[in-house]
Amino acid sequence: MEVKACIFDLDGVICDTAKYHYLAWKELADSLGFEFTPEDNERLKGVSRMASLDILLEIGGLTFDAQKKHQMAEEKNKRYREYIFKMNPDEILPGVLSFLDELKRSGISIALGSASKNAKTILERLGILSLFDAIVDGSMVQHAKPNPEVFLLGAKLVGVQPTESVVFEDAQAGIQAALNGGMVAIGIGDKPVLQKAHYVADGFKDFTLKKLREIVVNL
Ligand code: B16
Ligand code: MG
């Protein structure tokens, strides 16, 4: 297999926005009078905004009608956006920038495949928006990961076959989405959690294109 496109998840792969999601959701939980812990927040990683709210309300043992839920999700997003507007290039995770540069120099397409509707704003704040040949965010897809739609659309937009695409993901559902799409799946994070991936790396600190080519050649 020749690697022609690399498709990146955002939160947990390129930057750590989970901490800002946590703060914004916690403010909502506080206002509703229940505790929301960092452990609870793990359940929201890679999950869409509305599905995250359902999990949060389940933790609080509360139910609301659709209109109220929509309003709460909007409020949370407003708070979240206040945090991400303060982000800067220092928040790009270690090694990411040099790996993206290497891909650029080698003519490999770069795409984003994120559940976040705020993805573009975040890439802008990080100063790396222009490095991406295609951006697929939560507003462009009907089906959440593990459905492969977000990554298949990313490959399509850069004109590359799924079988020539590599996905980088930190969430189990994202790894499954890549596999469902017939792509190579590289896990970023915990080996036991991401065991279905073709390969798991701690991060991009020691990850190079040479390493990626070694991985795909042995599949
Ligand atoms: P938004 P990813 C995901 O990003 C986050 O991991 C998840 O916690 C969040 O709920 C989701 O984006 C939606 O984000 O509210 O900004 O639309 O990992 O898919 O890049
Ligand atoms: Mg993620």
CSV table of C-alpha atoms and ligand atoms in Angstrom, one decimal:
chain,number,residue,atom,x,y,z
A,1,MET,CA,0.0,0.0,0.0
A,2,GLU,CA,1.2,3.5,-0.8
A,3,VAL,CA,0.1,6.2,1.7
A,4,LYS,CA,-1.5,9.0,-0.3
A,5,ALA,CA,-3.6,10.7,2.4
A,6,CYS,CA,-3.5,11.0,6.2
A,7,ILE,CA,-6.7,11.9,8.0
A,8,PHE,CA,-6.5,13.3,11.5
A,9,ASP,CA,-9.1,13.3,14.3
A,10,LEU,CA,-8.7,16.6,16.2
A,11,ASP,CA,-9.4,16.4,19.9
A,12,GLY,CA,-6.8,14.0,21.5
A,13,VAL,CA,-4.7,13.8,18.3
A,14,ILE,CA,-3.8,17.3,17.3
A,15,CYS,CA,-4.6,19.1,20.5
A,16,ASP,CA,-6.3,18.5,23.9
A,17,THR,CA,-9.6,20.2,23.7
A,18,ALA,CA,-11.1,17.6,26.1
A,19,LYS,CA,-10.1,19.8,29.0
A,20,TYR,CA,-12.1,22.7,27.7
A,21,HIS,CA,-15.1,20.5,26.9
A,22,TYR,CA,-14.8,19.3,30.5
A,23,LEU,CA,-14.8,22.8,32.0
A,24,ALA,CA,-17.8,23.9,29.9
A,25,TRP,CA,-19.8,20.7,30.7
A,26,LYS,CA,-18.9,21.0,34.3
A,27,GLU,CA,-20.3,24.5,34.5
A,28,LEU,CA,-23.6,23.2,33.1
A,29,ALA,CA,-23.6,20.3,35.6
A,30,ASP,CA,-22.9,22.7,38.4
A,31,SER,CA,-25.8,24.9,37.4
A,32,LEU,CA,-28.0,21.9,37.4
A,33,GLY,CA,-26.8,20.9,40.8
A,34,PHE,CA,-24.8,17.6,40.2
A,35,GLU,CA,-21.2,16.6,40.2
A,36,PHE,CA,-19.4,16.0,36.9
A,37,THR,CA,-15.9,14.5,37.3
A,38,PRO,CA,-12.9,14.2,35.0
A,39,GLU,CA,-13.5,10.4,34.9
A,40,ASP,CA,-17.1,11.1,33.6
A,41,ASN,CA,-15.6,13.3,31.0
A,42,GLU,CA,-13.7,10.3,29.5
A,43,ARG,CA,-17.1,9.1,28.3
A,44,LEU,CA,-17.6,12.2,26.1
A,45,LYS,CA,-14.4,11.9,24.1
A,46,GLY,CA,-15.2,11.6,20.3
A,47,VAL,CA,-18.9,11.7,21.1
A,48,SER,CA,-21.1,14.4,19.4
A,49,ARG,CA,-22.4,17.4,21.3
A,50,MET,CA,-26.0,16.2,21.7
A,51,ALA,CA,-24.9,12.6,22.6
A,52,SER,CA,-22.5,14.1,25.1
A,53,LEU,CA,-25.4,16.1,26.7
A,54,ASP,CA,-27.5,12.8,26.9
A,55,ILE,CA,-24.6,11.2,28.8
A,56,LEU,CA,-24.2,14.2,31.1
A,57,LEU,CA,-27.9,14.2,32.0
A,58,GLU,CA,-27.9,10.5,32.5
A,59,ILE,CA,-25.0,11.0,35.0
A,60,GLY,CA,-27.2,13.7,36.8
A,61,GLY,CA,-30.3,11.5,36.6
A,62,LEU,CA,-32.2,14.3,34.9
A,63,THR,CA,-34.5,14.4,31.8
A,64,PHE,CA,-35.6,17.5,29.8
A,65,ASP,CA,-37.6,18.0,26.6
A,66,ALA,CA,-35.8,18.5,23.2
A,67,GLN,CA,-36.2,22.3,23.3
A,68,LYS,CA,-34.6,22.7,26.7
A,69,LYS,CA,-31.8,20.2,25.7
A,70,HIS,CA,-31.1,22.2,22.6
A,71,GLN,CA,-30.8,25.4,24.7
A,72,MET,CA,-28.5,23.7,27.2
A,73,ALA,CA,-26.2,22.4,24.4
A,74,GLU,CA,-26.1,26.0,23.0
A,75,GLU,CA,-25.1,27.4,26.4
A,76,LYS,CA,-22.4,24.8,26.8
A,77,ASN,CA,-21.1,25.6,23.3
A,78,LYS,CA,-21.0,29.3,24.1
A,79,ARG,CA,-18.9,28.6,27.2
A,80,TYR,CA,-16.7,26.2,25.3
A,81,ARG,CA,-16.1,28.7,22.5
A,82,GLU,CA,-14.8,31.2,25.0
A,83,TYR,CA,-12.1,28.7,26.0
A,84,ILE,CA,-11.1,27.8,22.4
A,85,PHE,CA,-10.9,31.4,21.3
A,86,LYS,CA,-8.0,31.7,23.8
A,87,MET,CA,-6.1,28.8,22.3
A,88,ASN,CA,-2.8,29.4,20.6
A,89,PRO,CA,-0.1,27.4,18.6
A,90,ASP,CA,1.6,26.3,21.8
A,91,GLU,CA,-1.3,23.9,22.3
A,92,ILE,CA,-0.5,21.7,19.3
A,93,LEU,CA,0.5,18.4,20.8
A,94,PRO,CA,4.2,17.5,20.6
A,95,GLY,CA,5.5,16.3,17.2
A,96,VAL,CA,2.3,17.0,15.3
A,97,LEU,CA,3.7,20.0,13.4
A,98,SER,CA,6.8,18.4,12.2
A,99,PHE,CA,4.8,15.3,11.1
A,100,LEU,CA,2.4,17.5,9.2
A,101,ASP,CA,5.3,19.4,7.6
A,102,GLU,CA,6.9,16.0,6.6
A,103,LEU,CA,3.6,15.0,4.9
A,104,LYS,CA,3.4,18.3,3.1
A,105,ARG,CA,6.9,18.0,1.8
A,106,SER,CA,6.2,14.5,0.6
A,107,GLY,CA,3.0,15.4,-1.3
A,108,ILE,CA,0.7,13.4,0.9
A,109,SER,CA,-2.7,14.9,1.3
A,110,ILE,CA,-3.8,16.0,4.8
A,111,ALA,CA,-7.4,15.9,5.9
A,112,LEU,CA,-9.3,16.4,9.2
A,113,GLY,CA,-12.1,14.1,10.3
A,114,SER,CA,-13.6,15.4,13.5
A,115,ALA,CA,-17.0,15.2,15.3
A,116,SER,CA,-16.5,18.8,16.4
A,117,LYS,CA,-18.5,21.5,14.7
A,118,ASN,CA,-15.9,23.9,16.1
A,119,ALA,CA,-13.0,22.2,14.2
A,120,LYS,CA,-12.2,25.0,11.8
A,121,THR,CA,-12.1,27.6,14.6
A,122,ILE,CA,-9.7,25.4,16.6
A,123,LEU,CA,-7.3,24.8,13.6
A,124,GLU,CA,-7.4,28.6,13.0
A,125,ARG,CA,-6.5,29.3,16.6
A,126,LEU,CA,-3.7,26.8,16.4
A,127,GLY,CA,-2.4,28.4,13.2
A,128,ILE,CA,-2.5,25.3,11.1
A,129,LEU,CA,-5.7,25.6,9.1
A,130,SER,CA,-3.8,26.2,5.8
A,131,LEU,CA,-1.9,22.9,6.1
A,132,PHE,CA,-5.2,21.0,5.6
A,133,ASP,CA,-6.3,20.0,2.1
A,134,ALA,CA,-9.8,19.1,3.4
A,135,ILE,CA,-11.7,19.5,6.6
A,136,VAL,CA,-14.6,17.4,7.5
A,137,ASP,CA,-16.3,18.4,10.8
A,138,GLY,CA,-19.4,17.4,12.7
A,139,SER,CA,-21.7,19.7,10.6
A,140,MET,CA,-20.9,17.8,7.4
A,141,VAL,CA,-21.9,14.3,8.3
A,142,GLN,CA,-25.1,12.4,9.2
A,143,HIS,CA,-23.6,9.5,11.0
A,144,ALA,CA,-21.3,9.6,14.0
A,145,LYS,CA,-18.2,7.4,14.4
A,146,PRO,CA,-18.0,4.3,14.3
A,147,ASN,CA,-19.7,5.0,11.1
A,148,PRO,CA,-16.9,5.7,8.6
A,149,GLU,CA,-18.7,8.6,6.9
A,150,VAL,CA,-16.4,11.4,8.3
A,151,PHE,CA,-13.2,9.7,7.1
A,152,LEU,CA,-14.7,8.5,3.8
A,153,LEU,CA,-15.7,12.0,3.0
A,154,GLY,CA,-12.2,13.3,4.0
A,155,ALA,CA,-10.6,10.8,1.5
A,156,LYS,CA,-13.1,11.7,-1.2
A,157,LEU,CA,-12.5,15.4,-0.8
A,158,VAL,CA,-8.7,14.9,-1.3
A,159,GLY,CA,-9.4,12.5,-4.2
A,160,VAL,CA,-7.7,9.5,-2.6
A,161,GLN,CA,-9.1,5.9,-2.2
A,162,PRO,CA,-9.9,4.8,1.4
A,163,THR,CA,-7.4,1.9,0.9
A,164,GLU,CA,-4.6,4.5,0.4
A,165,SER,CA,-5.6,6.5,3.4
A,166,VAL,CA,-4.4,6.4,7.0
A,167,VAL,CA,-6.5,7.6,10.0
A,168,PHE,CA,-5.0,8.9,13.3
A,169,GLU,CA,-7.5,8.6,16.2
A,170,ASP,CA,-7.6,8.6,19.9
A,171,ALA,CA,-11.0,7.1,20.5
A,172,GLN,CA,-12.2,3.5,20.1
A,173,ALA,CA,-15.2,4.5,18.0
A,174,GLY,CA,-12.9,6.4,15.7
A,175,ILE,CA,-10.5,3.5,15.2
A,176,GLN,CA,-13.6,1.3,14.4
A,177,ALA,CA,-14.8,4.0,11.9
A,178,ALA,CA,-11.4,3.9,10.1
A,179,LEU,CA,-11.5,0.1,10.0
A,180,ASN,CA,-15.1,0.1,8.8
A,181,GLY,CA,-14.0,2.4,6.0
A,182,GLY,CA,-11.2,0.0,4.9
A,183,MET,CA,-8.5,2.4,6.0
A,184,VAL,CA,-5.3,1.9,8.0
A,185,ALA,CA,-6.0,2.9,11.6
A,186,ILE,CA,-3.3,4.3,13.8
A,187,GLY,CA,-4.3,4.7,17.5
A,188,ILE,CA,-2.9,7.7,19.4
A,189,GLY,CA,-2.9,6.9,23.2
A,190,ASP,CA,-3.6,3.9,25.3
A,191,LYS,CA,-2.7,0.5,23.8
A,192,PRO,CA,-5.3,-1.6,25.7
A,193,VAL,CA,-8.1,0.9,24.8
A,194,LEU,CA,-7.1,1.1,21.1
A,195,GLN,CA,-6.1,-2.5,20.6
A,196,LYS,CA,-8.1,-2.9,17.4
A,197,ALA,CA,-5.9,-0.3,15.6
A,198,HIS,CA,-3.2,-1.5,13.2
A,199,TYR,CA,-0.6,0.3,15.4
A,200,VAL,CA,-0.8,2.4,18.5
A,201,ALA,CA,1.6,5.3,19.2
A,202,ASP,CA,1.8,7.4,22.4
A,203,GLY,CA,1.8,10.5,20.3
A,204,PHE,CA,3.7,12.1,17.4
A,205,LYS,CA,6.9,12.9,19.3
A,206,ASP,CA,8.9,10.1,17.7
A,207,PHE,CA,6.5,9.4,14.9
A,208,THR,CA,7.9,9.9,11.3
A,209,LEU,CA,6.7,9.2,7.8
A,210,LYS,CA,9.5,6.6,7.6
A,211,LYS,CA,7.9,4.9,10.6
A,212,LEU,CA,4.4,5.1,9.1
A,213,ARG,CA,5.7,3.5,5.8
A,214,GLU,CA,7.3,0.7,7.9
A,215,ILE,CA,4.0,0.0,9.6
A,216,VAL,CA,1.9,-0.1,6.4
A,217,VAL,CA,4.4,-2.3,4.5
A,218,ASN,CA,4.1,-5.0,7.2
A,219,LEU,CA,0.2,-5.1,7.2
B,1,B16,P1,-18.4,20.2,19.4
B,1,B16,P2,-13.0,14.9,17.9
B,1,B16,C1,-15.0,15.6,19.5
B,1,B16,O1,-13.8,15.9,18.8
B,1,B16,C2,-14.7,15.7,21.0
B,1,B16,O2,-13.8,14.6,21.4
B,1,B16,C3,-16.0,15.4,21.8
B,1,B16,O3,-15.8,15.5,23.2
B,1,B16,C4,-17.0,16.5,21.4
B,1,B16,O4,-18.3,16.4,22.1
B,1,B16,C5,-17.2,16.5,19.9
B,1,B16,O5,-16.0,16.7,19.2
B,1,B16,C6,-18.2,17.5,19.4
B,1,B16,O6,-17.6,18.8,19.6
B,1,B16,O7,-19.3,20.4,20.5
B,1,B16,O8,-17.3,21.2,19.3
B,1,B16,O9,-19.2,20.1,18.1
B,1,B16,O10,-12.3,14.0,18.9
B,1,B16,O11,-14.0,14.1,17.0
B,1,B16,O12,-12.1,15.8,17.1
B,2,MG,MG,-10.7,12.5,19.4
